[in-house]
Each structure stands twice: as structure tokens, then as C-alpha cells.
C-alpha positions as YAML, in Angstrom:
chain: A
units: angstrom
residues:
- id: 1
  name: UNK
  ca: [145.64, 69.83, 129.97]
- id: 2
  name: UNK
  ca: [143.17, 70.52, 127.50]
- id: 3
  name: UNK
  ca: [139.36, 68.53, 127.12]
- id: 4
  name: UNK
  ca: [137.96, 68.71, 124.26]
- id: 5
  name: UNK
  ca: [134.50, 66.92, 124.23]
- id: 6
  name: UNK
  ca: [132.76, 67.03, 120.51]
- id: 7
  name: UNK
  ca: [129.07, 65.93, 120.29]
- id: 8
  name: UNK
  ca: [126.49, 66.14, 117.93]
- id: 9
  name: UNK
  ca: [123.07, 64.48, 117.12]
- id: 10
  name: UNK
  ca: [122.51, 63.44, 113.16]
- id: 11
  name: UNK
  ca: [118.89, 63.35, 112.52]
- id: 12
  name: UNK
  ca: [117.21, 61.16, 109.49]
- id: 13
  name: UNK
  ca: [113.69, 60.80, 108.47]
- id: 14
  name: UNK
  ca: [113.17, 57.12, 108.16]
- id: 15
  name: UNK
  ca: [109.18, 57.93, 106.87]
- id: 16
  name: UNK
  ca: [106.15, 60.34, 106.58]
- id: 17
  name: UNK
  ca: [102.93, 59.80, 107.31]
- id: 18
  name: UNK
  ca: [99.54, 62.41, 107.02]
- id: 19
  name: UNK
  ca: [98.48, 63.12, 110.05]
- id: 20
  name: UNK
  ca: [94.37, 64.34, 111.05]
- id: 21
  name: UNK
  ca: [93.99, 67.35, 112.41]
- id: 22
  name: UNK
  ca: [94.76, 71.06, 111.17]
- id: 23
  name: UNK
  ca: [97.52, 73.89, 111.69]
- id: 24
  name: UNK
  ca: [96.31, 75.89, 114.32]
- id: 25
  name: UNK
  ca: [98.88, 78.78, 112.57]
- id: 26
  name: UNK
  ca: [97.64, 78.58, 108.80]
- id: 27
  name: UNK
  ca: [95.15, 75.85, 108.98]
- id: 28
  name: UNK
  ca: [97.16, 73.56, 106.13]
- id: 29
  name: UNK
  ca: [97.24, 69.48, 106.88]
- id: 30
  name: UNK
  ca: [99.72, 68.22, 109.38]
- id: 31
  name: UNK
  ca: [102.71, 65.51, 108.61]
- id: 32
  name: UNK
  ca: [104.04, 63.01, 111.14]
- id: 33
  name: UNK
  ca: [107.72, 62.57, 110.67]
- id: 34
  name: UNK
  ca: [109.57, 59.70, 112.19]
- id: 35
  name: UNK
  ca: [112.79, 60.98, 112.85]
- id: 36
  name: UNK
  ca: [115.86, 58.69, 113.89]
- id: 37
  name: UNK
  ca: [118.92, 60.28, 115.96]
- id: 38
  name: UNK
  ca: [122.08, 58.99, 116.88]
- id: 39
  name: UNK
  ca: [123.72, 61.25, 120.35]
- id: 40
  name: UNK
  ca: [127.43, 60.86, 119.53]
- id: 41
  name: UNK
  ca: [130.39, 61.59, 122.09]
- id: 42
  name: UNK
  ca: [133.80, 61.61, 120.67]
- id: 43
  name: UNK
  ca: [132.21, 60.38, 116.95]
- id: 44
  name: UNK
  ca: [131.11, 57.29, 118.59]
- id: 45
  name: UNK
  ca: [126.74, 56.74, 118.61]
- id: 46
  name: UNK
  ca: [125.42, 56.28, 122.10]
- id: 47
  name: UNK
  ca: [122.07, 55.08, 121.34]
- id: 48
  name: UNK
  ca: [119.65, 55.45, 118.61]
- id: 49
  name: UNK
  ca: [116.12, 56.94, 119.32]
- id: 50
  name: UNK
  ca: [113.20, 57.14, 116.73]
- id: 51
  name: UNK
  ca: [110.83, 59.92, 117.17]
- id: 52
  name: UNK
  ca: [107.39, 61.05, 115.99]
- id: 53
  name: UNK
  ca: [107.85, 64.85, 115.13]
- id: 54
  name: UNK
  ca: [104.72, 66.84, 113.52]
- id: 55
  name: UNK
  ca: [104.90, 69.45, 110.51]
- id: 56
  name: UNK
  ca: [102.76, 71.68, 108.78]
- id: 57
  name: UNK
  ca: [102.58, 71.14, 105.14]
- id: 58
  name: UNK
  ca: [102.14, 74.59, 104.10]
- id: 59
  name: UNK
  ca: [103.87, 76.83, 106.70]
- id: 60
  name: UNK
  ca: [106.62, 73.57, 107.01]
- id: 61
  name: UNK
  ca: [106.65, 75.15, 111.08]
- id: 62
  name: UNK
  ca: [107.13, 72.19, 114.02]
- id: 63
  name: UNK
  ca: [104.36, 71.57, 116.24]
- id: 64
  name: UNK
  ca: [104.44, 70.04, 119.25]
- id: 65
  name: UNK
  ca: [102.15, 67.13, 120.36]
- id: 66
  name: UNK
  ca: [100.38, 67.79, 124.04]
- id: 67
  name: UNK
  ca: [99.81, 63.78, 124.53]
...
């Protein structure tokens, strides 16, 4: 018997906002990002979660939030 279990999480960004504050890497302005993903099992969504992610506009790296 073979299982064969095939998941995968699309990600879309619904909008962008600017953000205040500074890259502490290059010092360029920071993005918000809400991102919206869909956790799928078998090709079928099991919930859908939006998300505030943070960018750097010059260096385009992720940073994480501390709050």
C-alpha cells in the first residue's frame, strides 16, 4: 500500500502598505505585505490565513516583526 500525501501552501499579496521604521541591514524604508495562504492537503484548501509580512525596499530581504 502506498500513501501519497501532496501539500502545498499558495501565497498571494492581497496589498502593500509603507511601513515607519528603517532596515536595520541597509537602512532603506520598510513595506508591510499582507500576504493570503491557502494550506492544501490532497489539492483541497484547509483554511485561509492573511498575514502581515515586512520587506525592505532596497535589499527586498524579510524581516521579522518582534511584537
Amino acid at each position: 500500500m502506498c500513501l501519497v500525501l501532496v501539500c502545498d501552501e499558495p501565497e498571494r499579496v492581497v496589498a502593500t502598505y509603507q511601513a515607519p521604521g528603517r532596515c536595520p541591514y541597509c537602512g532603506g524604508g520598510v513595506v508591510a505585505a499582507d500576504v493570503e495562504s491557502a494550506p492544501r492537503l490532497c489539492y483541497v484548501p484547509l483554511c485561509f490565513r492573511i498575514r502581515r509580512r515586512f520587506f525592505c525596499s532596497l535589499c527586498s530581504r524579510r524581516l521579522v516583526s518582534l511584537a
